[in-house]
Amino acid sequence: MDPEKFGAFVALCRKEKNMTQLELAQKLKVTDKAVSRWERGKGFPDISLLVPLSEALDITVLELMNSKKREERMEDFSEENIKDMVTSVAEIEKKNRREDHLITWIAVPMALITTFLTKFTGHGSLLAGLILGGIAALAVVGIVFFILNKKDNTSRKAYGILMLLGTGVTLVFLYLMGVSHLLLLGGLFLLLCITTAVAFS
Protein backbone atom coordinates (compact mmCIF):
# COMPACT_ATOMS: atom_id res chain seq x y z
CA MET A 1 0.00 0.00 0.00
CA ASP A 2 1.17 3.50 -0.82
CA PRO A 3 1.09 5.50 2.44
CA GLU A 4 0.30 8.83 0.73
CA LYS A 5 -2.51 7.35 -1.36
CA PHE A 6 -3.85 5.54 1.72
CA GLY A 7 -3.72 8.73 3.80
CA ALA A 8 -5.46 10.82 1.14
CA PHE A 9 -8.18 8.17 0.84
CA VAL A 10 -8.75 8.08 4.61
CA ALA A 11 -8.94 11.88 4.71
CA LEU A 12 -11.42 11.93 1.81
CA CYS A 13 -13.67 9.29 3.40
CA ARG A 14 -13.51 11.05 6.77
CA LYS A 15 -14.53 14.37 5.23
CA GLU A 16 -17.37 12.70 3.33
CA LYS A 17 -18.66 11.52 6.72
CA ASN A 18 -18.31 15.11 8.08
CA MET A 19 -15.95 13.89 10.80
CA THR A 20 -12.99 15.70 12.26
CA GLN A 21 -9.72 13.89 12.88
CA LEU A 22 -10.49 14.03 16.59
CA GLU A 23 -13.92 12.43 16.13
CA LEU A 24 -12.45 9.62 14.04
CA ALA A 25 -9.67 9.16 16.58
CA GLN A 26 -12.19 8.90 19.42
CA LYS A 27 -14.14 6.21 17.56
CA LEU A 28 -10.94 4.21 17.10
CA LYS A 29 -9.60 4.95 20.61
CA VAL A 30 -6.39 6.47 19.22
CA THR A 31 -5.02 10.01 19.30
CA ASP A 32 -5.89 12.61 16.67
CA LYS A 33 -2.14 12.83 16.03
CA ALA A 34 -2.20 9.19 14.90
CA VAL A 35 -5.03 9.94 12.45
CA SER A 36 -3.13 13.01 11.23
CA ARG A 37 0.00 10.89 10.62
CA TRP A 38 -1.99 8.38 8.54
CA GLU A 39 -3.62 11.13 6.49
CA ARG A 40 -0.26 12.80 5.81
CA GLY A 41 1.13 9.48 4.57
CA LYS A 42 3.58 9.18 7.47
CA GLY A 43 2.45 5.72 8.56
CA PHE A 44 -0.28 3.11 8.60
CA PRO A 45 -2.69 2.15 11.36
CA ASP A 46 -2.08 -1.05 13.28
CA ILE A 47 -3.60 -4.04 11.51
CA SER A 48 -6.05 -4.45 14.41
CA LEU A 49 -7.53 -1.04 13.49
CA LEU A 50 -8.35 -1.84 9.85
CA VAL A 51 -11.79 -3.31 10.55
CA PRO A 52 -12.85 -0.55 13.03
CA LEU A 53 -11.47 2.13 10.66
CA SER A 54 -13.36 0.72 7.66
CA GLU A 55 -16.56 0.58 9.74
CA ALA A 56 -16.09 4.15 11.01
CA LEU A 57 -15.63 5.40 7.43
CA ASP A 58 -18.48 3.20 6.12
CA ILE A 59 -16.31 1.46 3.54
CA THR A 60 -15.15 -2.13 3.12
CA VAL A 61 -11.80 -3.39 4.38
CA LEU A 62 -10.84 -4.17 0.78
CA GLU A 63 -11.63 -0.59 -0.28
CA LEU A 64 -9.56 0.70 2.63
CA MET A 65 -6.61 -1.54 1.75
CA ASN A 66 -6.82 -0.60 -1.95
CA SER A 67 -7.36 3.10 -1.08
CA LYS A 68 -10.14 3.19 -3.64
CA LYS A 69 -13.92 2.85 -3.56
CA ARG A 70 -15.41 0.13 -5.70
CA GLU A 71 -18.25 0.85 -8.12
CA GLU A 72 -20.05 -2.26 -6.95
CA ARG A 73 -19.78 -3.47 -3.41
CA MET A 74 -18.57 -7.02 -2.92
CA GLU A 75 -20.95 -9.58 -1.51
CA ASP A 76 -21.35 -9.39 2.24
CA PHE A 77 -19.99 -12.92 2.57
CA SER A 78 -16.69 -11.93 0.95
CA GLU A 79 -16.40 -8.79 3.08
CA GLU A 80 -17.05 -10.85 6.23
CA ASN A 81 -14.30 -13.26 5.18
CA ILE A 82 -11.88 -10.36 4.75
CA LYS A 83 -12.85 -8.91 8.14
CA ASP A 84 -12.40 -12.31 9.79
CA MET A 85 -8.99 -12.70 8.15
CA VAL A 86 -7.81 -9.24 9.25
CA THR A 87 -9.14 -9.84 12.78
CA SER A 88 -7.37 -13.22 12.94
CA VAL A 89 -4.08 -11.71 11.77
CA ALA A 90 -4.44 -8.93 14.36
CA GLU A 91 -5.06 -11.49 17.12
CA ILE A 92 -2.03 -13.53 16.03
CA GLU A 93 0.11 -10.35 16.07
CA LYS A 94 -1.09 -9.51 19.60
CA LYS A 95 -0.35 -13.05 20.77
CA ASN A 96 3.12 -12.90 19.21
CA ARG A 97 3.83 -9.56 20.90
CA ARG A 98 2.71 -10.94 24.27
CA GLU A 99 4.92 -14.01 23.77
CA ASP A 100 7.90 -11.82 22.80
CA HIS A 101 7.49 -9.76 25.99
CA LEU A 102 7.14 -12.92 28.09
CA ILE A 103 10.27 -14.43 26.54
CA THR A 104 12.21 -11.26 27.35
CA TRP A 105 10.93 -11.16 30.95
CA ILE A 106 11.88 -14.82 31.44
CA ALA A 107 15.14 -15.08 29.47
CA VAL A 108 16.95 -11.91 30.56
CA PRO A 109 16.64 -12.41 34.36
CA MET A 110 17.38 -16.14 34.00
CA ALA A 111 20.52 -15.47 31.95
CA LEU A 112 21.73 -12.77 34.37
CA ILE A 113 21.09 -14.87 37.49
CA THR A 114 22.84 -17.91 35.97
CA THR A 115 25.80 -15.76 34.88
CA PHE A 116 26.07 -14.23 38.36
CA LEU A 117 25.86 -17.60 40.13
CA THR A 118 28.40 -19.22 37.78
CA LYS A 119 30.93 -16.43 38.20
CA PHE A 120 30.57 -15.79 41.92
CA THR A 121 30.39 -19.42 43.04
CA GLY A 122 33.70 -20.03 41.29
CA HIS A 123 32.33 -22.61 38.81
CA GLY A 124 33.40 -20.70 35.71
CA SER A 125 34.43 -17.44 34.07
CA LEU A 126 32.12 -14.61 33.10
CA LEU A 127 32.06 -15.84 29.50
CA ALA A 128 31.15 -19.38 30.60
CA GLY A 129 28.43 -17.88 32.80
CA LEU A 130 27.01 -15.89 29.89
CA ILE A 131 26.95 -18.97 27.64
CA LEU A 132 25.39 -21.12 30.34
CA GLY A 133 22.92 -18.33 31.17
CA GLY A 134 21.80 -18.12 27.54
CA ILE A 135 21.34 -21.88 27.25
CA ALA A 136 19.54 -22.11 30.61
CA ALA A 137 17.27 -19.24 29.54
CA LEU A 138 16.34 -21.18 26.38
CA ALA A 139 15.54 -24.22 28.49
CA VAL A 140 13.31 -22.22 30.85
CA VAL A 141 11.54 -20.46 27.94
CA GLY A 142 10.94 -23.89 26.39
CA ILE A 143 9.48 -25.21 29.66
CA VAL A 144 7.20 -22.19 30.19
CA PHE A 145 5.83 -22.21 26.64
CA PHE A 146 5.51 -26.00 26.67
CA ILE A 147 3.25 -25.58 29.71
CA LEU A 148 1.30 -22.61 28.29
CA ASN A 149 0.60 -24.16 24.85
CA LYS A 150 -1.47 -27.14 25.99
CA LYS A 151 -3.90 -26.89 23.06
CA ASP A 152 -1.39 -26.25 20.28
CA ASN A 153 0.39 -29.54 19.57
CA THR A 154 2.67 -28.12 16.87
CA SER A 155 3.98 -25.34 19.13
CA ARG A 156 4.20 -27.80 21.99
CA LYS A 157 6.51 -30.09 20.02
CA ALA A 158 8.79 -27.18 19.08
CA TYR A 159 8.93 -25.90 22.66
CA GLY A 160 9.42 -29.46 23.93
CA ILE A 161 12.48 -29.86 21.69
CA LEU A 162 13.80 -26.45 22.85
CA MET A 163 13.21 -27.47 26.47
CA LEU A 164 14.98 -30.83 26.12
CA LEU A 165 17.95 -29.45 24.15
CA GLY A 166 18.37 -26.48 26.50
CA THR A 167 18.12 -28.68 29.57
CA GLY A 168 20.51 -31.29 28.19
CA VAL A 169 23.17 -28.77 27.19
CA THR A 170 22.76 -26.93 30.51
CA LEU A 171 23.32 -30.17 32.43
CA VAL A 172 26.42 -30.98 30.35
CA PHE A 173 27.82 -27.49 31.02
CA LEU A 174 27.10 -27.79 34.75
CA TYR A 175 28.75 -31.22 34.84
CA LEU A 176 31.86 -29.87 33.07
CA MET A 177 31.99 -26.99 35.56
CA GLY A 178 32.17 -29.45 38.44
CA VAL A 179 28.69 -29.10 39.92
CA SER A 180 27.78 -32.00 42.24
CA HIS A 181 26.39 -35.13 40.54
CA LEU A 182 23.68 -35.45 43.18
CA LEU A 183 22.56 -31.88 42.65
CA LEU A 184 22.40 -32.41 38.88
CA LEU A 185 20.42 -35.66 39.21
CA GLY A 186 18.05 -34.05 41.72
CA GLY A 187 17.44 -31.10 39.38
CA LEU A 188 16.88 -33.40 36.40
CA PHE A 189 14.47 -35.60 38.37
CA LEU A 190 12.51 -32.55 39.52
CA LEU A 191 12.34 -31.20 35.97
CA LEU A 192 11.12 -34.56 34.61
CA CYS A 193 8.45 -34.79 37.33
CA ILE A 194 7.14 -31.29 36.56
CA THR A 195 7.17 -31.83 32.78
CA THR A 196 5.43 -35.23 33.07
CA ALA A 197 2.78 -33.83 35.40
CA VAL A 198 2.07 -30.97 33.01
CA ALA A 199 2.09 -33.18 29.90
CA PHE A 200 -0.54 -35.52 31.32
CA SER A 201 -2.70 -32.87 33.01
mmCIF file of C-alpha atoms in Angstrom, residues 95 99 102 141-160 198:
data_model
loop_
_atom_site.group_PDB
_atom_site.id
_atom_site.type_symbol
_atom_site.label_atom_id
_atom_site.label_comp_id
_atom_site.label_asym_id
_atom_site.label_seq_id
_atom_site.Cartn_x
_atom_site.Cartn_y
_atom_site.Cartn_z
ATOM 1 C CA LYS A 95 -0.351 -13.050 20.766
ATOM 2 C CA GLU A 99 4.924 -14.005 23.773
ATOM 3 C CA LEU A 102 7.140 -12.916 28.092
ATOM 4 C CA VAL A 141 11.536 -20.455 27.937
ATOM 5 C CA GLY A 142 10.936 -23.894 26.392
ATOM 6 C CA ILE A 143 9.482 -25.210 29.657
ATOM 7 C CA VAL A 144 7.200 -22.193 30.194
ATOM 8 C CA PHE A 145 5.827 -22.208 26.642
ATOM 9 C CA PHE A 146 5.507 -26.003 26.671
ATOM 10 C CA ILE A 147 3.249 -25.582 29.709
ATOM 11 C CA LEU A 148 1.304 -22.610 28.287
ATOM 12 C CA ASN A 149 0.596 -24.158 24.853
ATOM 13 C CA LYS A 150 -1.466 -27.144 25.987
ATOM 14 C CA LYS A 151 -3.904 -26.892 23.065
ATOM 15 C CA ASP A 152 -1.393 -26.247 20.280
ATOM 16 C CA ASN A 153 0.386 -29.544 19.572
ATOM 17 C CA THR A 154 2.665 -28.124 16.866
ATOM 18 C CA SER A 155 3.977 -25.345 19.127
ATOM 19 C CA ARG A 156 4.195 -27.800 21.988
ATOM 20 C CA LYS A 157 6.507 -30.088 20.015
ATOM 21 C CA ALA A 158 8.786 -27.178 19.078
ATOM 22 C CA TYR A 159 8.932 -25.903 22.660
ATOM 23 C CA GLY A 160 9.418 -29.464 23.931
ATOM 24 C CA VAL A 198 2.066 -30.974 33.005
#
